[in-house]
Structure formats: structure tokens, C-alpha cells
JSON list of C-alpha atoms in Angstrom, two decimals:
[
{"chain": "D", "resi": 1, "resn": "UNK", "atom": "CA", "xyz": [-10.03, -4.91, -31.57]},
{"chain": "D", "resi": 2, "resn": "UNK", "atom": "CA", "xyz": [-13.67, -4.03, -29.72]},
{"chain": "D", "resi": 3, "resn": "UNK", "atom": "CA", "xyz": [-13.99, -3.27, -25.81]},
{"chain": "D", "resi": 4, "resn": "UNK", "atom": "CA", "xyz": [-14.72, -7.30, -25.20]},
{"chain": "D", "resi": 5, "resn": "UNK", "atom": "CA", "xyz": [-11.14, -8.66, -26.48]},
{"chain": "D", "resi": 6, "resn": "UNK", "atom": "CA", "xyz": [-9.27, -5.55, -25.54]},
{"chain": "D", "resi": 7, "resn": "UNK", "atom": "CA", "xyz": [-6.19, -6.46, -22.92]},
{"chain": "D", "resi": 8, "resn": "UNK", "atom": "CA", "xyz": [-7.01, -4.21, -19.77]},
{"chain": "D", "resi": 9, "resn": "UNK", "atom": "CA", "xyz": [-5.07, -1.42, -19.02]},
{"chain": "D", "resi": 10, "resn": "UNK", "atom": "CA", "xyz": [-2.99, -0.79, -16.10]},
{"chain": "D", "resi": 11, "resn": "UNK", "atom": "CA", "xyz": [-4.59, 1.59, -13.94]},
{"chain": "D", "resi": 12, "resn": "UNK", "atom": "CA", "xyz": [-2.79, 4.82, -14.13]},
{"chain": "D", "resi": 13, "resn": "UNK", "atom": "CA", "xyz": [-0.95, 5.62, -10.70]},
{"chain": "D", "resi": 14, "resn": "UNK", "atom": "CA", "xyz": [0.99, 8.88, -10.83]},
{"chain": "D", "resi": 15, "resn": "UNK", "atom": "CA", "xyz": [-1.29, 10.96, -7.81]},
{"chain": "D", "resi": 16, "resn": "UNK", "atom": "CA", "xyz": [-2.05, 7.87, -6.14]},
{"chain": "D", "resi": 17, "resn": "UNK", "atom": "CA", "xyz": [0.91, 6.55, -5.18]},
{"chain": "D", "resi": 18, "resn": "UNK", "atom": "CA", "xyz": [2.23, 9.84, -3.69]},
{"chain": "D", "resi": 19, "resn": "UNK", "atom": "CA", "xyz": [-0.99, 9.65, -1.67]},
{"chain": "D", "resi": 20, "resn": "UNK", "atom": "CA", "xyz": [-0.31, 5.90, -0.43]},
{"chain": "D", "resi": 21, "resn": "UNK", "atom": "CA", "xyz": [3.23, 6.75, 0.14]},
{"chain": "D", "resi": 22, "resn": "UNK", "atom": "CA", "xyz": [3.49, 9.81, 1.37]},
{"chain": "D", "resi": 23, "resn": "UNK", "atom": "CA", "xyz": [0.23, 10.69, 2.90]},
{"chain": "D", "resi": 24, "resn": "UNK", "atom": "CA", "xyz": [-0.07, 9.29, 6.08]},
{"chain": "D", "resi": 25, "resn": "UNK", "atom": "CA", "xyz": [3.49, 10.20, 6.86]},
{"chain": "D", "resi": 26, "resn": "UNK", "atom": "CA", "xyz": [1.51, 14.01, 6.42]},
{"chain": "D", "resi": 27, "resn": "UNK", "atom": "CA", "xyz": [-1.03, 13.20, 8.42]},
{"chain": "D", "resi": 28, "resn": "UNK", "atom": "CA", "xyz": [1.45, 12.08, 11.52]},
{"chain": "D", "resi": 29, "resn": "UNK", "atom": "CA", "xyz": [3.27, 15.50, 11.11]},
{"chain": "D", "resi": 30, "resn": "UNK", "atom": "CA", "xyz": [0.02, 17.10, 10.61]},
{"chain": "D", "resi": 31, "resn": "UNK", "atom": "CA", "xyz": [-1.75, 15.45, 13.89]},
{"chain": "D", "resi": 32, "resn": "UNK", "atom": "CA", "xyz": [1.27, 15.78, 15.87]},
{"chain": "D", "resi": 33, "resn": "UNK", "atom": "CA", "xyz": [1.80, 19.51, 14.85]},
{"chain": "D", "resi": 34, "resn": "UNK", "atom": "CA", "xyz": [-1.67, 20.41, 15.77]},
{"chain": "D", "resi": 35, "resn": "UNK", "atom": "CA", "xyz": [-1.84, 18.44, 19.42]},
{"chain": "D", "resi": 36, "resn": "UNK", "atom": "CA", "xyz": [1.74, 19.84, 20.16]},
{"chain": "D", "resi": 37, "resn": "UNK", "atom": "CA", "xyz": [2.27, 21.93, 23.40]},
{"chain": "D", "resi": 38, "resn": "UNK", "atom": "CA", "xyz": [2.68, 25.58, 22.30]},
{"chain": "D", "resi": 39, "resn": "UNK", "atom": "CA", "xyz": [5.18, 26.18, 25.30]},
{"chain": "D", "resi": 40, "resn": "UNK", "atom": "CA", "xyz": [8.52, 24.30, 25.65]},
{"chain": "D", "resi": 41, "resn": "UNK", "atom": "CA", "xyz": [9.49, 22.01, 28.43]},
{"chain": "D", "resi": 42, "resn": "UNK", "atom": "CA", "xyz": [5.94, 20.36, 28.46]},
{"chain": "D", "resi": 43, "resn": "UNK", "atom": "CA", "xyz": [6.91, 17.00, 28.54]},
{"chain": "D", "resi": 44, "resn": "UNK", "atom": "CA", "xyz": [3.96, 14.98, 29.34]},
{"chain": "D", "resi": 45, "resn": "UNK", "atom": "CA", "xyz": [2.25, 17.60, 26.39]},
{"chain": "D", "resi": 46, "resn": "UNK", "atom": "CA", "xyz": [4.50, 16.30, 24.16]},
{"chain": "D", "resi": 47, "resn": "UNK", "atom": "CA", "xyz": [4.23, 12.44, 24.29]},
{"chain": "D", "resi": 48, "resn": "UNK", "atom": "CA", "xyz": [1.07, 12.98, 24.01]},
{"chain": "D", "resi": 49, "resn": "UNK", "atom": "CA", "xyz": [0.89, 15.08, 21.14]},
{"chain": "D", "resi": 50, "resn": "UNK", "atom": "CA", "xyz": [3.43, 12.03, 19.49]},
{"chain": "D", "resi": 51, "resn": "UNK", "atom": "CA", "xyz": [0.60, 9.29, 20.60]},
{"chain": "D", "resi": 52, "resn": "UNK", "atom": "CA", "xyz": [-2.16, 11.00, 19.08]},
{"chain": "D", "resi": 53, "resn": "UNK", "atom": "CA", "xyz": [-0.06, 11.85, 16.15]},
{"chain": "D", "resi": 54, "resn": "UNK", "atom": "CA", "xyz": [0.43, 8.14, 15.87]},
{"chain": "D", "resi": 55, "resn": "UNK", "atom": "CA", "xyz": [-2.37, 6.52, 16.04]},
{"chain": "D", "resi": 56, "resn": "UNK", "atom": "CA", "xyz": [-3.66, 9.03, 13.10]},
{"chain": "D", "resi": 57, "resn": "UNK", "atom": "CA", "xyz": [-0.76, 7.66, 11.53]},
{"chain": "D", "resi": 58, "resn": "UNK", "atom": "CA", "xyz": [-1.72, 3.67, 11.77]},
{"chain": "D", "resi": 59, "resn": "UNK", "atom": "CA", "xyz": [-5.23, 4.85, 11.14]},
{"chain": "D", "resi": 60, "resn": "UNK", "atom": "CA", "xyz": [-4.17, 6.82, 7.54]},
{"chain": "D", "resi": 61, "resn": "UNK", "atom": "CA", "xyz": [-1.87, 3.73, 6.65]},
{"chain": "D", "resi": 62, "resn": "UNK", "atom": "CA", "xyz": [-4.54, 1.14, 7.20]},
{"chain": "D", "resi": 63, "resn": "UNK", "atom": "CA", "xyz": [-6.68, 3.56, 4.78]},
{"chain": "D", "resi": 64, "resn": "UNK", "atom": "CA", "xyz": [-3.63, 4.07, 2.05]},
{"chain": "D", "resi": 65, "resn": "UNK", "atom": "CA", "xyz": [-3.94, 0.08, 1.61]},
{"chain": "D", "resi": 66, "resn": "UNK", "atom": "CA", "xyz": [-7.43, 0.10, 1.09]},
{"chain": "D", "resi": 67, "resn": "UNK", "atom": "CA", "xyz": [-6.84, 3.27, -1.18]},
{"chain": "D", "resi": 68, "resn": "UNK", "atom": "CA", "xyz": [-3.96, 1.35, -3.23]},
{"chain": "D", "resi": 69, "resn": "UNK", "atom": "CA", "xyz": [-6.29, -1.92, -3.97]},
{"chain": "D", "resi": 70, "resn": "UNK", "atom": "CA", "xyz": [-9.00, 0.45, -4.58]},
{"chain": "D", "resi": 71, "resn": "UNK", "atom": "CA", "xyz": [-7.62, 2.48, -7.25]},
{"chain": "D", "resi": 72, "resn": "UNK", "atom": "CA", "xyz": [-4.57, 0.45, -8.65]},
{"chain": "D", "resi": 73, "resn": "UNK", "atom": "CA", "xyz": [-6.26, -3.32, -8.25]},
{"chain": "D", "resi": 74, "resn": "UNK", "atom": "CA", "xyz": [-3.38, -4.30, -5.97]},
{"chain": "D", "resi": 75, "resn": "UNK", "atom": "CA", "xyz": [-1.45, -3.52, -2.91]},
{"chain": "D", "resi": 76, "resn": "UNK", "atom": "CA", "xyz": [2.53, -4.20, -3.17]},
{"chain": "D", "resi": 77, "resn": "UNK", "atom": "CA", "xyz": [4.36, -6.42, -0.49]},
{"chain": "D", "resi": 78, "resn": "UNK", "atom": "CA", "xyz": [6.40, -3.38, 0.30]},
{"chain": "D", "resi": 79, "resn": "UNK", "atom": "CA", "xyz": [3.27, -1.93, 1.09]},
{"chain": "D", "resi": 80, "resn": "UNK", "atom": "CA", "xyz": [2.27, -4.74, 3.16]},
{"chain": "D", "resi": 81, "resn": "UNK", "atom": "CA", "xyz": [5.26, -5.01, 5.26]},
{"chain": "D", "resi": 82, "resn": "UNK", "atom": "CA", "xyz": [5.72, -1.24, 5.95]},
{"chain": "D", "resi": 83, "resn": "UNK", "atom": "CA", "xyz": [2.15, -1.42, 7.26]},
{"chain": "D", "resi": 84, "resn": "UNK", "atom": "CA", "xyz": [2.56, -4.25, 9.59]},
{"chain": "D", "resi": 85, "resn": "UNK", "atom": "CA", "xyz": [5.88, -2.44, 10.63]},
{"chain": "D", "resi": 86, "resn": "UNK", "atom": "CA", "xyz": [4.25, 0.91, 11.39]},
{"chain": "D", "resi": 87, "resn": "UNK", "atom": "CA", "xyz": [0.94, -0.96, 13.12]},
{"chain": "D", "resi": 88, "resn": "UNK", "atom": "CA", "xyz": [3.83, -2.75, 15.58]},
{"chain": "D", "resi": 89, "resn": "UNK", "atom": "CA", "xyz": [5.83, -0.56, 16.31]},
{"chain": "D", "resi": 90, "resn": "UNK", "atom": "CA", "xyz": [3.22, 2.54, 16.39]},
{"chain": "D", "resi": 91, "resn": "UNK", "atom": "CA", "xyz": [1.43, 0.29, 18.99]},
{"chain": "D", "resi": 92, "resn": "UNK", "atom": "CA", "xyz": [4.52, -0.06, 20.78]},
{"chain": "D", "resi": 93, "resn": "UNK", "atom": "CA", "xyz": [4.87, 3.89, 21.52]},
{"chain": "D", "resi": 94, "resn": "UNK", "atom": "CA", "xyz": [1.00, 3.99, 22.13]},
{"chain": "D", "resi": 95, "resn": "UNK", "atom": "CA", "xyz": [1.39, 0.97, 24.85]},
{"chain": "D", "resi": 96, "resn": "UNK", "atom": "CA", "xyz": [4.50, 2.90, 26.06]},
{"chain": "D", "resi": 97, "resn": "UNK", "atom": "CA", "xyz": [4.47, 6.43, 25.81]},
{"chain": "D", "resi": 98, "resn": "UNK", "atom": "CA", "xyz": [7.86, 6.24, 24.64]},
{"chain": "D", "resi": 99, "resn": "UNK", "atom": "CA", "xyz": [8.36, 8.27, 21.02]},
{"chain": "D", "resi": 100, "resn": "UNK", "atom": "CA", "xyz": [11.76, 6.17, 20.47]},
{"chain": "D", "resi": 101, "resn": "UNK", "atom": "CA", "xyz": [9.36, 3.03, 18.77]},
{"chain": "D", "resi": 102, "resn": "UNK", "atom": "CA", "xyz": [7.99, 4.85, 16.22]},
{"chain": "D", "resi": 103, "resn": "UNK", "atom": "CA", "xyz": [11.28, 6.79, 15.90]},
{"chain": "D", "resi": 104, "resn": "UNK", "atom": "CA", "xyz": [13.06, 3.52, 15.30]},
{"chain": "D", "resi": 105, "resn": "UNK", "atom": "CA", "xyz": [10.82, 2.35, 12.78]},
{"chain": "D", "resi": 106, "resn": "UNK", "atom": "CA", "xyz": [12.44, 3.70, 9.45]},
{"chain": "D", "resi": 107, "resn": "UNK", "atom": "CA", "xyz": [15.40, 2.18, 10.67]},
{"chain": "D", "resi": 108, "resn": "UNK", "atom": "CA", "xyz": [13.79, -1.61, 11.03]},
{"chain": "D", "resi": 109, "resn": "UNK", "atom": "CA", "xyz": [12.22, -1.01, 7.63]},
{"chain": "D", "resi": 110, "resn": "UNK", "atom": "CA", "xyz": [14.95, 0.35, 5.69]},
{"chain": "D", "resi": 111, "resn": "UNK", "atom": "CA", "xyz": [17.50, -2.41, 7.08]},
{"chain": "D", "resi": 112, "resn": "UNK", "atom": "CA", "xyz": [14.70, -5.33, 6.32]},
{"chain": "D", "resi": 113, "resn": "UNK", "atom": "CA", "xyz": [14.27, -3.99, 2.88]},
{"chain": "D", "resi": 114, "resn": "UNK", "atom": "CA", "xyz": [17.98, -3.92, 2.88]},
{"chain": "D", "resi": 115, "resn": "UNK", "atom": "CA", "xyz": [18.17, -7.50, 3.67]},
{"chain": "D", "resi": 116, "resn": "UNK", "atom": "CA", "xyz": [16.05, -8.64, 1.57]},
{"chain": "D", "resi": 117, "resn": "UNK", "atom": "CA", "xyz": [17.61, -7.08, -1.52]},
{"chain": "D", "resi": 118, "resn": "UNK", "atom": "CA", "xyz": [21.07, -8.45, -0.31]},
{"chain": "D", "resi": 119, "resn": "UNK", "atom": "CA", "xyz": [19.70, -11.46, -0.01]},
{"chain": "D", "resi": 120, "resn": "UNK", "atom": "CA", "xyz": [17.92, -11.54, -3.60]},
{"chain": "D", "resi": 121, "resn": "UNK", "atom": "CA", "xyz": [21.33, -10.29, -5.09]},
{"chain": "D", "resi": 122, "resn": "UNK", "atom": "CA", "xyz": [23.24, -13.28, -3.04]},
{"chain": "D", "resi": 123, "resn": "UNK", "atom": "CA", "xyz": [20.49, -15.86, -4.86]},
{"chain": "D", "resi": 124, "resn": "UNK", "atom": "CA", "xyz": [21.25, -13.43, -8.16]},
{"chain": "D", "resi": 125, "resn": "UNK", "atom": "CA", "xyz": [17.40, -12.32, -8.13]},
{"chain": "D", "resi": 126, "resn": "UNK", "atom": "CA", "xyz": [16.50, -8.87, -7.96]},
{"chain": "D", "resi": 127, "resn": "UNK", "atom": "CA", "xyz": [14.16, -8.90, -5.19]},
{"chain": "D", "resi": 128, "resn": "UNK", "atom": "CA", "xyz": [13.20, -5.24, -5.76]},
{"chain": "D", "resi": 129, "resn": "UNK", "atom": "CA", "xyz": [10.94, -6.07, -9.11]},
{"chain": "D", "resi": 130, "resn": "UNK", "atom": "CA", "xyz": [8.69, -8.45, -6.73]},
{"chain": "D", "resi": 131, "resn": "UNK", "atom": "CA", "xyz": [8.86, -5.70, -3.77]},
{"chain": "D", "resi": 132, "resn": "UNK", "atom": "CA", "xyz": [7.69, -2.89, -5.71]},
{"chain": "D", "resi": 133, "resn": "UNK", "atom": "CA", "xyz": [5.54, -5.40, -8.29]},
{"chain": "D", "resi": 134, "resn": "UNK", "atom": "CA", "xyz": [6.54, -3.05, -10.84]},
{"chain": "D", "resi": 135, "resn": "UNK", "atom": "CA", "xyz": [7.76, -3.90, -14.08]},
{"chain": "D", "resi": 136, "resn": "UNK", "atom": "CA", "xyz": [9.28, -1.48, -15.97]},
{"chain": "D", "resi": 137, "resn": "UNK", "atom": "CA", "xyz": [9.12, -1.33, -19.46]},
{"chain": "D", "resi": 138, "resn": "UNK", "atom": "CA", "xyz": [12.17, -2.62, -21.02]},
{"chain": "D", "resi": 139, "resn": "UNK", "atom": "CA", "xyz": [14.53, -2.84, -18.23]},
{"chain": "D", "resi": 140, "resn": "UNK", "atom": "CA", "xyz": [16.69, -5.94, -18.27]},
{"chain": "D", "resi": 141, "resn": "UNK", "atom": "CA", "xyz": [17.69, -8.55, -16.12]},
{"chain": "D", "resi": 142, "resn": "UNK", "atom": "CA", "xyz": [20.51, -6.74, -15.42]},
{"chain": "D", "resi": 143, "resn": "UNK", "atom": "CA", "xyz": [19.22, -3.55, -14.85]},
{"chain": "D", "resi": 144, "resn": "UNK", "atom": "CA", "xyz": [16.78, -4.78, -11.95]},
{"chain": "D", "resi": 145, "resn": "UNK", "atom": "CA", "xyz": [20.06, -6.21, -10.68]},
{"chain": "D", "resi": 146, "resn": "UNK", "atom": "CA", "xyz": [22.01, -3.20, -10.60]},
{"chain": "D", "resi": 147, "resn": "UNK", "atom": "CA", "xyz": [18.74, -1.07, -9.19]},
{"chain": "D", "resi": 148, "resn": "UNK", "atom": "CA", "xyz": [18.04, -3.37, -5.98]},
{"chain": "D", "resi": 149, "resn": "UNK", "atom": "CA", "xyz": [21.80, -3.29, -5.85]},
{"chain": "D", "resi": 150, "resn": "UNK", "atom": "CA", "xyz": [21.55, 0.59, -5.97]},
{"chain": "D", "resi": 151, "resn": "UNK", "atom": "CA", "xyz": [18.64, 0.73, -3.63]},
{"chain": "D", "resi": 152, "resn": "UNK", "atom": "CA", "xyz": [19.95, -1.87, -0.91]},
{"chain": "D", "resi": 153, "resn": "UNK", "atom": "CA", "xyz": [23.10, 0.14, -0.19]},
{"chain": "D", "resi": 154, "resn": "UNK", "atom": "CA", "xyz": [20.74, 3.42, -0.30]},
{"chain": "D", "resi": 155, "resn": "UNK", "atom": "CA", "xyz": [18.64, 1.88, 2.35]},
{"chain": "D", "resi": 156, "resn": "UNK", "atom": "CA", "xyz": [21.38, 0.75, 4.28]},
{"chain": "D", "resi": 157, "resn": "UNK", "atom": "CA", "xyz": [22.43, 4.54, 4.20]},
{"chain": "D", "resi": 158, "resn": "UNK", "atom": "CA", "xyz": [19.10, 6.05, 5.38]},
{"chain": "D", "resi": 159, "resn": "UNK", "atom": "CA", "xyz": [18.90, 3.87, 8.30]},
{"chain": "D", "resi": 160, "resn": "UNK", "atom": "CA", "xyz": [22.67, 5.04, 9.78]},
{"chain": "D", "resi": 161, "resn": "UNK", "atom": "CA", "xyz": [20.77, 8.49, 9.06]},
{"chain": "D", "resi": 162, "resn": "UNK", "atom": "CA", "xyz": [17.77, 7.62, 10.98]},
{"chain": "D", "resi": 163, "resn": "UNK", "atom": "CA", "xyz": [19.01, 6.11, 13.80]},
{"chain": "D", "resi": 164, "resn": "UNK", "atom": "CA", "xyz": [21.85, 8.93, 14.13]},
{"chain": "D", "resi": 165, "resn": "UNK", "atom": "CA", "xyz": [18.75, 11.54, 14.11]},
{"chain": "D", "resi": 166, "resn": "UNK", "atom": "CA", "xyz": [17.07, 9.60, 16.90]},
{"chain": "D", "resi": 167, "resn": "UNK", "atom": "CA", "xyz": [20.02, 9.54, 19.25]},
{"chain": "D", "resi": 168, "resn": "UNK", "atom": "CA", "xyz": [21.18, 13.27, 18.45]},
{"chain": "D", "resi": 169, "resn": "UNK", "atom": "CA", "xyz": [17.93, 15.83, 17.79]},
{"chain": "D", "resi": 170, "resn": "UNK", "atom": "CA", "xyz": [14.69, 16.49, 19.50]},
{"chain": "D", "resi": 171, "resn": "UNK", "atom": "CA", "xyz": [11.37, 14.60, 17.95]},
{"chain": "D", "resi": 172, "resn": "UNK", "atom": "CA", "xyz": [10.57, 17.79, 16.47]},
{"chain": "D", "resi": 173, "resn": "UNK", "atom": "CA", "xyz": [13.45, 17.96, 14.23]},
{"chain": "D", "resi": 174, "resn": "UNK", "atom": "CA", "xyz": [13.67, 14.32, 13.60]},
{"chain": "D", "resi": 175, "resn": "UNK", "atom": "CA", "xyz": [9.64, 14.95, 12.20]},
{"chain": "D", "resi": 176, "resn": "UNK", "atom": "CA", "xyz": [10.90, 17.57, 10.17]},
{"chain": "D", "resi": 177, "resn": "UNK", "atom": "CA", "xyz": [13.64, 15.67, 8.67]},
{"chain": "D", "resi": 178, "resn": "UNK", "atom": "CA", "xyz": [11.76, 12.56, 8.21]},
{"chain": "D", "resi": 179, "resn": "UNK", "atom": "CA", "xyz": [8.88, 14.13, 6.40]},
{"chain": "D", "resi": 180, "resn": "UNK", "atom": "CA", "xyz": [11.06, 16.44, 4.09]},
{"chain": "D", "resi": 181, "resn": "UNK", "atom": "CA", "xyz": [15.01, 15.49, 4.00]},
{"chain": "D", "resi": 182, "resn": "UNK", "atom": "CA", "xyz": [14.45, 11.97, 3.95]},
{"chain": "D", "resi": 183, "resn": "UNK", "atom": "CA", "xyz": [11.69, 12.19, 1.20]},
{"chain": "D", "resi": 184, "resn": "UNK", "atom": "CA", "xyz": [13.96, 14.64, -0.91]},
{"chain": "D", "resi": 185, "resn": "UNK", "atom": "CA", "xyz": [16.70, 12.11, -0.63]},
{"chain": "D", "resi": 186, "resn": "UNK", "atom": "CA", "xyz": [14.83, 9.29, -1.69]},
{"chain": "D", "resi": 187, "resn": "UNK", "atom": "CA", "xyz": [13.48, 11.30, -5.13]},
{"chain": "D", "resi": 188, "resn": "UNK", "atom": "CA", "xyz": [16.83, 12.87, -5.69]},
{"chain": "D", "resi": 189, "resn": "UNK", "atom": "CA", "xyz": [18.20, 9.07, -5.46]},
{"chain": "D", "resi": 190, "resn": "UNK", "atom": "CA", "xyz": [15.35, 7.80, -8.00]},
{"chain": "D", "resi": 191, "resn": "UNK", "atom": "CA", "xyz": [16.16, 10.35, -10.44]},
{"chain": "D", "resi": 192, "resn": "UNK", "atom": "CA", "xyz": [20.12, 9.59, -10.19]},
{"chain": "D", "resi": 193, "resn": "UNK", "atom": "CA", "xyz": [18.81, 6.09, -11.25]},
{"chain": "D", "resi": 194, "resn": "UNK", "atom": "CA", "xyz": [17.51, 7.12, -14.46]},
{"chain": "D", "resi": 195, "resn": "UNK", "atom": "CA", "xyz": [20.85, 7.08, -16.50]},
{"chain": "D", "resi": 196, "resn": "UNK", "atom": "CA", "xyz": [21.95, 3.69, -15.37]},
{"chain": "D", "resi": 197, "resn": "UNK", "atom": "CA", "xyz": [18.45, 2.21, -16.00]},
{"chain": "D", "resi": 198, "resn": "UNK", "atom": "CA", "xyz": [17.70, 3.75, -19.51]},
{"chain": "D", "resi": 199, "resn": "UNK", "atom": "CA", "xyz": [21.20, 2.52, -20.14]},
{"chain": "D", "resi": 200, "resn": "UNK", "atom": "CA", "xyz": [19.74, -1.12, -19.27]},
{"chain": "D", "resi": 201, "resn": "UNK", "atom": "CA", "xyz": [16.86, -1.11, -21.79]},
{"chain": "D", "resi": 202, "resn": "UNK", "atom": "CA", "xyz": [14.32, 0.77, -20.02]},
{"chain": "D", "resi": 203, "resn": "UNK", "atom": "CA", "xyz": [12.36, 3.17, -22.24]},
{"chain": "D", "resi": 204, "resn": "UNK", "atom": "CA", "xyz": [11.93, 6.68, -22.16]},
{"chain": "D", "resi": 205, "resn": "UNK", "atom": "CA", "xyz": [8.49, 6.12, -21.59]},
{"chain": "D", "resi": 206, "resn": "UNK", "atom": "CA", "xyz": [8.50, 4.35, -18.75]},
{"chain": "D", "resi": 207, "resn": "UNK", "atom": "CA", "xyz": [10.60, 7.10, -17.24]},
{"chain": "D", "resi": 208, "resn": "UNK", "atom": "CA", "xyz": [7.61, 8.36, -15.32]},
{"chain": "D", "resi": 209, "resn": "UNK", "atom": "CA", "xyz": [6.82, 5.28, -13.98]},
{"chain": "D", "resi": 210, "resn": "UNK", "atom": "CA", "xyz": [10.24, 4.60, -12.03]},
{"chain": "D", "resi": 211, "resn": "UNK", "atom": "CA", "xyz": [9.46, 8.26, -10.64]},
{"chain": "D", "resi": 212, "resn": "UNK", "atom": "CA", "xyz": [6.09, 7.23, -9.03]},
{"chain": "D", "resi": 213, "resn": "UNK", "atom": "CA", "xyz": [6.80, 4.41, -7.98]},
{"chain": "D", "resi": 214, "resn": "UNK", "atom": "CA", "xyz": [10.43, 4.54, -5.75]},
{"chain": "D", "resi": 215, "resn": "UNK", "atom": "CA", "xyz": [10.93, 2.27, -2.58]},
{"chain": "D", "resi": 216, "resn": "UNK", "atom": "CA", "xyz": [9.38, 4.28, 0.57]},
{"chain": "D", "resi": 217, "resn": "UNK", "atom": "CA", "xyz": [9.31, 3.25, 4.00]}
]
């Protein structure tokens, strides 16, 4: 088979979705971190340490989507609506100095993506296979099931946690947790998912590619 008839190959993802998923979620921590107050108690210091921080966010997510059609020929709908999402309500805490929008934000994404998987599973489709445009080798109708089952009840989870983090710690430590506990949880959750989706048909080489490519807000 020469070059001309050759099927083309899926671009290979592994670095680059970290850096459209988790990069500009850095770049808020980093831009908020380095416009922070160094005292405590500097209130106004603070907001607008979270503004700046946030518009370097909606500015780094605009740039992931060009990033992800750039290098893997497509852009996701779960890409799509998490960047309309952070745009919205990012220009809500810009418009109001208020830190509780972009706070609240996980929360509206992780309960829409909730819904939307409940609703797919209601219908009996598994709504996560279109969300994440993935298709992983092998894994049966059932499996995909089973996984936006999985992940549905797992977003559902995160946003109790997100919201109760808003309500209960200072934006500092929400940051903190956001950037690092929640994206812990979220691989620790991918990799429990291995046993029941190798189980379904999924094959071991594909492995790597449920791994690089888990739901992210």
C-alpha cells in the first residue's frame, strides 16, 4: 500500500491533550498567583488579582481550541461547551468583580455534562462517545454504557465537591484544590475505569488512549 492509498492516521494526542485540558486551568493559578496581594486582608488586591487571573484564563482557553484543531484536526463538543461556559461565566466575574462566577463554573459544567449523560442513558445512548469523540478501540456498546454511566454519577459527585468548596474555604484554597485535588480525582477515577472497560472489549492498546483523553471541565 504506497503513501497515495494509505488510510490517514489519527494524529497522536498524548501531550496535547494535557495541554488543552489542563493548561489554561495553569495559567489562571499561575496569573492569579503572580497578581496576588503579598499581605492578607487586601481585599480589593485580591479581586483583582482573581480578574486578571481570569481573563488569562478565557484568553488561554480560546488558544487551547485553536491548539486542539491545530494539532489533532478537531475540537470535541466537550471542548466546545466548557469554553463557552468559562467565556460566560469568566465574563460574569470580570463585569462583576465578584470571584463566586468563575467559582461556580465547575459546578454548571460538571452538572450539564451530568445531564446530558443521564439523559443519553434514559434514550439508552451513551452520550459520552459523541462528547469526548473518542472511540476506543474495541469497547462495546455496553461498555460506553456503563462508562457515561460511571462518569455521570462522578460528575454529579465533583460538583457537590465544588460547590461545598465555594461556600466553605477562601479562593485561595478553592484554586489549590481545583487545580490539583480535583485533577487527581478525575485521573485516579479514569484509571479505576480500566478494569470494567477492558472487561467490555476494549484492548490493551487502547489503554493509553482512555488515559489522555478523560472528561475535564
Amino acid at each position: 500500500m504506497n503513501a497515495e492509498t494509505a488510510p490517514a492516521q489519527k494524529p497522536k494526542s498524548s501531550w496535547v491533550n494535557l495541554v488543552v485540558d489542563f493548561g489554561p486551568l495553569l495559567i489562571f493559578f499561575l496569573a492569579y498567583r503572580h497578581f496576588s496581594p503579598a499581605g492578607e486582608g487586601d481585599t480589593i488586591g485580591t479581586v483583582s488579582a482573581v480578574i486578571k487571573g481570569t481573563i488569562a484564563f478565557m484568553i488561554a482557553t480560546v488558544i487551547a481550541l485553536g491548539v486542539s484543531k491545530w494539532r489533532l484536526g478537531h475540537i470535541s463538543p466537550m471542548l466546545w461547551l466548557t469554553t463557552v461556559l468559562i467565556v460566560g461565566f469568566g465574563a460574569l466575574t470580570v463585569v462583576f468583580h465578584d470571584a463566586f462566577w468563575i467559582q461556580i463554573k465547575p459546578t454548571a459544567v460538571y452538572l450539564m455534562f451530568a445531564a446530558v449523560l443521564f439523559v443519553g442513558l434514559m434514550r439508552g445512548k451513551p452520550m459520552l462517545k459523541y462528547l469526548l469523540q473518542s472511540a476506543f478501540e474495541g469497547l462495546n456498546e455496553e461498555g460506553w454504557m456503563k462508562l457515561s454511566r460511571n462518569w455521570a454519577w462522578f460528575f454529579v459527585l465533583l460538583a457537590v465537591l465544588n460547590t461545598a468548596l465555594v461556600f466553605t474555604v477562601s479562593f485561595d484554597t478553592w484554586l489549590q484544590a481545583k487545580l490539583w485535588g480535583f485533577t487527581v480525582l478525575s485521573f485516579v477515577f479514569t484509571f479505576s475505569q480500566l478494569p470494567m472497560v477492558l472487561k467490555h472489549g476494549m484492548g490493551e492498546a487502547a489503554k493509553e488512549e482512555v488515559i489522555e483523553n478523560p472528561p475535564h471541565d
